[in-house]
mmCIF file of C-alpha atoms in Angstrom:
data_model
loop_
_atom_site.group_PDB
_atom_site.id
_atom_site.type_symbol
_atom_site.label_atom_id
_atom_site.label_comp_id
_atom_site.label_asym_id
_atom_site.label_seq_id
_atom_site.Cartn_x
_atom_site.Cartn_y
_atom_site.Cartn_z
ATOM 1 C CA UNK J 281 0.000 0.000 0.000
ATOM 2 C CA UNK J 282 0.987 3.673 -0.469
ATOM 3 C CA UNK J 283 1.826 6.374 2.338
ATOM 4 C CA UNK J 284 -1.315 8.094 1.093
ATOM 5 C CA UNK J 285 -3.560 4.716 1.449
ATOM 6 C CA UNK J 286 -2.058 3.900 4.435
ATOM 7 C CA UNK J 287 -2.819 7.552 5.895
ATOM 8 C CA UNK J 288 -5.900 7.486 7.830
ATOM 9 C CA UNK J 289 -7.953 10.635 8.235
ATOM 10 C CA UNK J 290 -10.189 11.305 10.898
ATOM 11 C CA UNK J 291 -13.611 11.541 10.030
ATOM 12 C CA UNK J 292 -13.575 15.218 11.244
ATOM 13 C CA UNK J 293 -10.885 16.463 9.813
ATOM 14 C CA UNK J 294 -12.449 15.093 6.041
ATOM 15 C CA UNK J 295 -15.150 17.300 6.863
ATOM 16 C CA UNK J 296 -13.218 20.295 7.171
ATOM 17 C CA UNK J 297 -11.917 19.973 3.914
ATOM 18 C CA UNK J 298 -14.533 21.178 1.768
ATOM 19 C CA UNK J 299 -14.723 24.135 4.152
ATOM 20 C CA UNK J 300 -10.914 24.886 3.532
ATOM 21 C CA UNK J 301 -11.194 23.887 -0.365
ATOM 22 C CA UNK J 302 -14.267 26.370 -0.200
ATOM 23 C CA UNK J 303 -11.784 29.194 1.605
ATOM 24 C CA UNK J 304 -9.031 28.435 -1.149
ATOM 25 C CA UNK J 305 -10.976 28.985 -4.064
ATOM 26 C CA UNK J 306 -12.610 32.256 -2.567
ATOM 27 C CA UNK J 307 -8.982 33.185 -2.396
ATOM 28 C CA UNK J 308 -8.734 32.577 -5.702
ATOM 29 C CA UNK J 309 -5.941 34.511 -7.699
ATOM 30 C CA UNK J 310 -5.784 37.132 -4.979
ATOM 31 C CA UNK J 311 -2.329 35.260 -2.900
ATOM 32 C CA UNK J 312 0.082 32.144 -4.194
ATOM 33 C CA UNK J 313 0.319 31.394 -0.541
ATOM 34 C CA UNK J 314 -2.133 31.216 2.639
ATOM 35 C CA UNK J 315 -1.295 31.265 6.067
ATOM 36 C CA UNK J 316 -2.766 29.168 8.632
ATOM 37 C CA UNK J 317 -4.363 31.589 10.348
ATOM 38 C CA UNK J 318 -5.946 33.033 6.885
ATOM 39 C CA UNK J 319 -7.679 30.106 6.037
ATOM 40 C CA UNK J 320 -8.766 29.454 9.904
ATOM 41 C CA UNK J 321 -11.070 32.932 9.936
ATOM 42 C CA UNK J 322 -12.125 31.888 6.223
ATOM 43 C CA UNK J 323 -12.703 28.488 7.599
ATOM 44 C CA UNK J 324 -14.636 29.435 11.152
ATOM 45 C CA UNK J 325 -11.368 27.011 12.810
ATOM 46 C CA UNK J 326 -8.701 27.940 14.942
ATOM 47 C CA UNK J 327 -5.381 28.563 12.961
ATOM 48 C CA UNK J 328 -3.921 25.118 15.393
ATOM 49 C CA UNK J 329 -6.503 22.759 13.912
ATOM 50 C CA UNK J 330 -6.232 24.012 10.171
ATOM 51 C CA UNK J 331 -2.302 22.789 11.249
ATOM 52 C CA UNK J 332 -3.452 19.781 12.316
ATOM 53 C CA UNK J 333 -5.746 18.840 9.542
ATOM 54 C CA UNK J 334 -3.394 19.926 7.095
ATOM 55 C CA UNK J 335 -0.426 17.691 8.139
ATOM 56 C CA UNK J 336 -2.514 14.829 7.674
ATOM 57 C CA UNK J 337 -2.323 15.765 3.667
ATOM 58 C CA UNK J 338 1.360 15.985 4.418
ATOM 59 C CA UNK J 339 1.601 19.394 4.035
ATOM 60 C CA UNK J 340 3.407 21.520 6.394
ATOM 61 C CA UNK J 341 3.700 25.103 5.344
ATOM 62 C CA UNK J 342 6.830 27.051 5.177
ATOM 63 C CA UNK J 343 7.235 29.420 8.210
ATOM 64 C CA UNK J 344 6.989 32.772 7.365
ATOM 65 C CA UNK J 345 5.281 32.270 4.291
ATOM 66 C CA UNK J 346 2.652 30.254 5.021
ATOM 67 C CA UNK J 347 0.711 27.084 2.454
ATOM 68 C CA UNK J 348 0.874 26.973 -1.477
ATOM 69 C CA UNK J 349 -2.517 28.009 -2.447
ATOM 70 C CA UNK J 350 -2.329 25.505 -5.875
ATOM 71 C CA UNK J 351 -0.618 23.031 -4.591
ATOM 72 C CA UNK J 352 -3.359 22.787 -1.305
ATOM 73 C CA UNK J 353 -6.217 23.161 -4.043
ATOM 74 C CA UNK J 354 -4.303 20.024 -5.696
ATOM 75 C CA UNK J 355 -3.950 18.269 -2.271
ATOM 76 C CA UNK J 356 -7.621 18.522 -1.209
ATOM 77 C CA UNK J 357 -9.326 17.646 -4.437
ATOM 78 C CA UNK J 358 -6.980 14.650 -4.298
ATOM 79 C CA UNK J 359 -8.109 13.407 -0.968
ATOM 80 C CA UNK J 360 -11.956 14.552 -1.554
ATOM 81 C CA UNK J 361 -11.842 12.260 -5.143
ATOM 82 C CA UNK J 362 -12.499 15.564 -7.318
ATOM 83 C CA UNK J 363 -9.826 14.479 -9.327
ATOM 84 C CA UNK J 364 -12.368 11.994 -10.872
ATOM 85 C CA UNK J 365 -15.281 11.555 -12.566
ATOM 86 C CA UNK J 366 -18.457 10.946 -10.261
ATOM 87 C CA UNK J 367 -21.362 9.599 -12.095
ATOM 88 C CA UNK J 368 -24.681 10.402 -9.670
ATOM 89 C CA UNK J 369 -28.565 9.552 -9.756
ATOM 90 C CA UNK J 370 -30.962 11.248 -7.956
ATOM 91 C CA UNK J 371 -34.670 8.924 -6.858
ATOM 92 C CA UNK J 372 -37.344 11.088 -6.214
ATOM 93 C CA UNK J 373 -38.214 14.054 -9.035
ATOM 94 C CA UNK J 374 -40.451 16.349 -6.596
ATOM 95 C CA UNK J 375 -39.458 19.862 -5.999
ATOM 96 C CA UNK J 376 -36.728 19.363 -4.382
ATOM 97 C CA UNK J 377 -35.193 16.540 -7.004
ATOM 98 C CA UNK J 378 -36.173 19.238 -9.181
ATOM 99 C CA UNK J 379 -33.968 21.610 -7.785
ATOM 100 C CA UNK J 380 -30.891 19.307 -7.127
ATOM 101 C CA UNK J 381 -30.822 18.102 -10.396
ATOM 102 C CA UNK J 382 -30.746 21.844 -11.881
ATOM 103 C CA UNK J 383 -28.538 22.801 -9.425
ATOM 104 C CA UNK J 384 -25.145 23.971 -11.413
ATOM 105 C CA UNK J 385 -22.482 23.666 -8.852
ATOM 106 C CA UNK J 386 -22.816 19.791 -9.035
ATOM 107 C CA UNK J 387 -20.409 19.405 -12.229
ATOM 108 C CA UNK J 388 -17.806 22.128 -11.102
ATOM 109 C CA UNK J 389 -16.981 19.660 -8.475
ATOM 110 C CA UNK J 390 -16.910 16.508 -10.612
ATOM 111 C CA UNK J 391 -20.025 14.990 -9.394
ATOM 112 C CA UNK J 392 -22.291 14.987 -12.934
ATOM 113 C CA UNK J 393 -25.870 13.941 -12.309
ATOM 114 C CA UNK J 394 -26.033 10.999 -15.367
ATOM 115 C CA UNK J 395 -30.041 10.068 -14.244
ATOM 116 C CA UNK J 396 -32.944 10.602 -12.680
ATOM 117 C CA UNK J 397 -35.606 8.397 -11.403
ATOM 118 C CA UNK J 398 -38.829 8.645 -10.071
ATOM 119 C CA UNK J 399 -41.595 5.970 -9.343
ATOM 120 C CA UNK J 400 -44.516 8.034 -9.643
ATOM 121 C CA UNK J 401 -45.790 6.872 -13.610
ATOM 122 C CA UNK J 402 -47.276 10.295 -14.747
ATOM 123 C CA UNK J 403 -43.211 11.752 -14.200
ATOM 124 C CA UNK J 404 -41.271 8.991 -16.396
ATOM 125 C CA UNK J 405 -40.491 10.562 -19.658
ATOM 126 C CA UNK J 406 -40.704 14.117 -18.495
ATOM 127 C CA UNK J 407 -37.776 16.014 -19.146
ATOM 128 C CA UNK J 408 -35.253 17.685 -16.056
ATOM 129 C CA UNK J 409 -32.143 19.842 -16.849
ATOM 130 C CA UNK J 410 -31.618 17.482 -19.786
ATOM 131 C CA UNK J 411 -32.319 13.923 -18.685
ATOM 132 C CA UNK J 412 -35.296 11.897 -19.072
ATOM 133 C CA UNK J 413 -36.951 11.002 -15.754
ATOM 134 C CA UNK J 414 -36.950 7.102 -15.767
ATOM 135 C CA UNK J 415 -38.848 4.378 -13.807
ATOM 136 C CA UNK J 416 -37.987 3.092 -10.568
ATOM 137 C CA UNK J 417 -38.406 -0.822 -12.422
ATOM 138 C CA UNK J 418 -35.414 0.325 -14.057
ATOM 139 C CA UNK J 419 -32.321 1.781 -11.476
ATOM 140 C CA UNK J 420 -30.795 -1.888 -11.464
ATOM 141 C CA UNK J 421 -30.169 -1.035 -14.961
ATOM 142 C CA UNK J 422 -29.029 2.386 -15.094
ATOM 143 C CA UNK J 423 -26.766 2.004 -12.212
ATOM 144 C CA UNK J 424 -24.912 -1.040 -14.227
ATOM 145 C CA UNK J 425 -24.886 0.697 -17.206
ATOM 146 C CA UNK J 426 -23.943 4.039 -15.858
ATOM 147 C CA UNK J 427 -21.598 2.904 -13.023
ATOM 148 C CA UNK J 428 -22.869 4.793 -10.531
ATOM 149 C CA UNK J 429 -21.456 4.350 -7.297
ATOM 150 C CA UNK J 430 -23.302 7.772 -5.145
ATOM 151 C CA UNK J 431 -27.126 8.037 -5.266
ATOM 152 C CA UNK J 432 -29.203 11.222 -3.926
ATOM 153 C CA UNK J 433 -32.210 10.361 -2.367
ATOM 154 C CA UNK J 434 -35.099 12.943 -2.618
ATOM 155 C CA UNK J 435 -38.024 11.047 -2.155
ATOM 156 C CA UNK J 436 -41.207 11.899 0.813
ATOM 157 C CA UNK J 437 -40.111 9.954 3.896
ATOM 158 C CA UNK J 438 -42.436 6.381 3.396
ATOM 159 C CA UNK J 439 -40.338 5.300 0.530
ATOM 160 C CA UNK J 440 -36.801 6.749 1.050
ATOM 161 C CA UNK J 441 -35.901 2.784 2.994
ATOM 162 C CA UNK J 442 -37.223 1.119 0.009
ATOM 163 C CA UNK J 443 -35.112 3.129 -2.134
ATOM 164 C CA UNK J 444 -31.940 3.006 -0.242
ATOM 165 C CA UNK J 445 -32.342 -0.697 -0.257
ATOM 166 C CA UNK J 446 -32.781 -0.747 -3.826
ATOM 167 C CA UNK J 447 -29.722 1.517 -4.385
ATOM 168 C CA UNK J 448 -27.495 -0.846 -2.440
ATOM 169 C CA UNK J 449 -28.591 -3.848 -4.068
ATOM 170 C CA UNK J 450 -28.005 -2.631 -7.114
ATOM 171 C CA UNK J 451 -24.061 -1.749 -6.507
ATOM 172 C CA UNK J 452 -24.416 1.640 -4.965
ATOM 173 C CA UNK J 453 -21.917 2.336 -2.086
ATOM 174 C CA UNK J 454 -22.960 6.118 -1.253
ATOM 175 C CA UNK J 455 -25.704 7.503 -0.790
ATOM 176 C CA UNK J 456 -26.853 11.540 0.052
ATOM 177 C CA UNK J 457 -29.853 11.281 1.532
ATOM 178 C CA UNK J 458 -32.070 14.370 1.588
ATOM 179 C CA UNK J 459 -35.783 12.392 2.846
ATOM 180 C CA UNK J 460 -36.504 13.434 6.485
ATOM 181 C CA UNK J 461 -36.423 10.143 7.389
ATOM 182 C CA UNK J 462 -33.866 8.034 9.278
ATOM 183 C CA UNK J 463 -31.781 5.107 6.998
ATOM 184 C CA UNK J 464 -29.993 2.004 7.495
ATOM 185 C CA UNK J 465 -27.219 0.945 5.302
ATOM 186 C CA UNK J 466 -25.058 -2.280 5.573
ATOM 187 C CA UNK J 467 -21.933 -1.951 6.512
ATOM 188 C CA UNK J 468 -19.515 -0.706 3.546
ATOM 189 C CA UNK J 469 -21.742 1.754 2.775
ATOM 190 C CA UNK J 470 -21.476 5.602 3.009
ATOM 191 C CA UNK J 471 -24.641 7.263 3.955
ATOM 192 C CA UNK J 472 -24.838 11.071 4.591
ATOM 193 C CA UNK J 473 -28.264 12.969 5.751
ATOM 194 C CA UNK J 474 -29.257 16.534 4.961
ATOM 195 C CA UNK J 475 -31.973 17.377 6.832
ATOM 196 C CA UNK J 476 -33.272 21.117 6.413
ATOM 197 C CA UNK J 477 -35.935 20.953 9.422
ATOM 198 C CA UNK J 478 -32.608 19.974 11.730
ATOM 199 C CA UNK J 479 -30.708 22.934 10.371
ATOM 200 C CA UNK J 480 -33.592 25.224 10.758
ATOM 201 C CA UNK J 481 -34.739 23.862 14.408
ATOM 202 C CA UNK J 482 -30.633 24.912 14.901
ATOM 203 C CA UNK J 483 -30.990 28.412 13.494
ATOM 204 C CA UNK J 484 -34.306 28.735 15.758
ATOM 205 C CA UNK J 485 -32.581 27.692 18.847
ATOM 206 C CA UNK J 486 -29.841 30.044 18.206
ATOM 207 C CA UNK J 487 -32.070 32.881 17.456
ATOM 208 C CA UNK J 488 -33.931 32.222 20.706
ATOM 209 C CA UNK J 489 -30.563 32.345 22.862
ATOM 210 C CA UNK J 490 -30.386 35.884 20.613
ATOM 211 C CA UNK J 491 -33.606 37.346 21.010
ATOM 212 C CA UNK J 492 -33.511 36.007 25.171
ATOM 213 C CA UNK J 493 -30.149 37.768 25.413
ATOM 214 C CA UNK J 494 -31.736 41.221 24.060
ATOM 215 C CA UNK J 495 -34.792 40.915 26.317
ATOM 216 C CA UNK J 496 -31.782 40.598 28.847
ATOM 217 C CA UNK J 497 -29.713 43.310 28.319
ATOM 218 C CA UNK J 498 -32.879 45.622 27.579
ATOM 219 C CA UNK J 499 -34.362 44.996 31.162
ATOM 220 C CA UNK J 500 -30.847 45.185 32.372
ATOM 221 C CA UNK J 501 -30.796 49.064 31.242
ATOM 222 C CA UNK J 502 -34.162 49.948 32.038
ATOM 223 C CA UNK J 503 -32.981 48.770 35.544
ATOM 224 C CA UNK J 504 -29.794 51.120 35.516
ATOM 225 C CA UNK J 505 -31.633 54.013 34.211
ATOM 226 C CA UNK J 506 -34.759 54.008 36.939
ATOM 227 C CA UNK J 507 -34.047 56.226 39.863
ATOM 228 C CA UNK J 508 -33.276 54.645 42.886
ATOM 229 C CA UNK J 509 -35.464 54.825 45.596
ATOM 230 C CA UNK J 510 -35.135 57.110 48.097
ATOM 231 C CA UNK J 511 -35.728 57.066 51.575
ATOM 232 C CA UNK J 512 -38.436 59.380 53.643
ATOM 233 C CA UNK J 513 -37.100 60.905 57.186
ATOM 234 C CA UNK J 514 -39.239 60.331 60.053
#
């Protein structure tokens, strides 16, 4: 085996990467070279952990100068396997499979949606961003013929088990699954879960702690601006 194969990851560093690949490319042509603590306040991170995550690419920085902005770029795709070519389908053609399969940023990072599949019979034939919406009956064959390998699941929450077990049994080993439902996989394959009431039930317990903290501070300085009492002589 290689160093690189040999090199384990941890799990959260890999998910930092897209964050600093993110911060590179809004860097863009602006700097040749990045400092650690640059791409930590582009990143949300602490300059130490960008360190940390970095070495585990093998890539130290020169002190003073700080990281090769190309040659990270190069190091991350590597690692994140945007260096190849990711064929993807996507089950489930509602509003939201609507939406990921027009969504453009997809093929900038090598991921290239190749088919779309719904089970609902008045959809098949339609036409999304290109591709012909095709039966359920048939996703043993397109993922054979297409080797796919990641599958996007977009379907309401009932049939997004069904689906993933249909993906797996027909080869796929990764799976994105957007349903707000929970999955099981067997083990060997990758499954990943976007849900968008989660994220929102975050952003409204943050806002809370926000608006609470204002309510706060407001009765704080309506307390520091009333008079104090005062007291009557006998």
């Amino acid at each position: 085996m290689t160093e690189r194969a040999r090199r384990r990851i941890p799990d959260a560093t890999v998910a930092r990467l897209p964050v600093y690949l993110r911060s590179l490319l809004e860097i863009g042509g602006d700097s040749s070279t990045v400092s650690s603590e640059r791409l930590a306040e582009l990143a949300g991170v602490n300059a130490a952990k960008v360190r940390k995550d970095l070495s585990y690419l093998g890539s130290y920085g020169t002190r003073g100068v700080g990281y090769d902005v190309e040659y990270l770029l190069f190091q991350m795709s590597r690692e994140l396997g945007l260096t190849q070519h990711w064929p993807v389908i996507i089950v489930g053609i509602g509003n939201l499979g609507h939406a990921l399969a027009n969504y453009g940023g997809f093929g900038a990072s090598g991921f290239h949606v190749v088919a779309l599949v719904d089970a609902d019979a008045e959809k098949v034939g339609q036409r999304v961003a290109g591709s012909e919406i095709r039966p359920l009956a048939e996703l043993d064959d397109i993922v054979r013929t297409n080797e796919i390998a990641i599958g996007i699941i977009a379907t309401p929450a009932i049939a997004a088990q069904d689906v993933a077990d249909r993906l797996v049994a027909a080869g796929v080993t990764s799976i994105l699954n957007f349903a707000p439902a929970v999955l099981t996989v067997p083990k060997g394959v990758s499954l990943r879960k976007v849900d968008l009431a989660v994220e929102l039930q975050i952003l409204s317990f943050h806002q809370q702690r926000r608006g609470a903290a204002k309510q706060a501070l407001a009765a704080s300085d309506d307390t520091a601006e009333s008079p104090p009492p005062f007291a009557v002589a006998d």
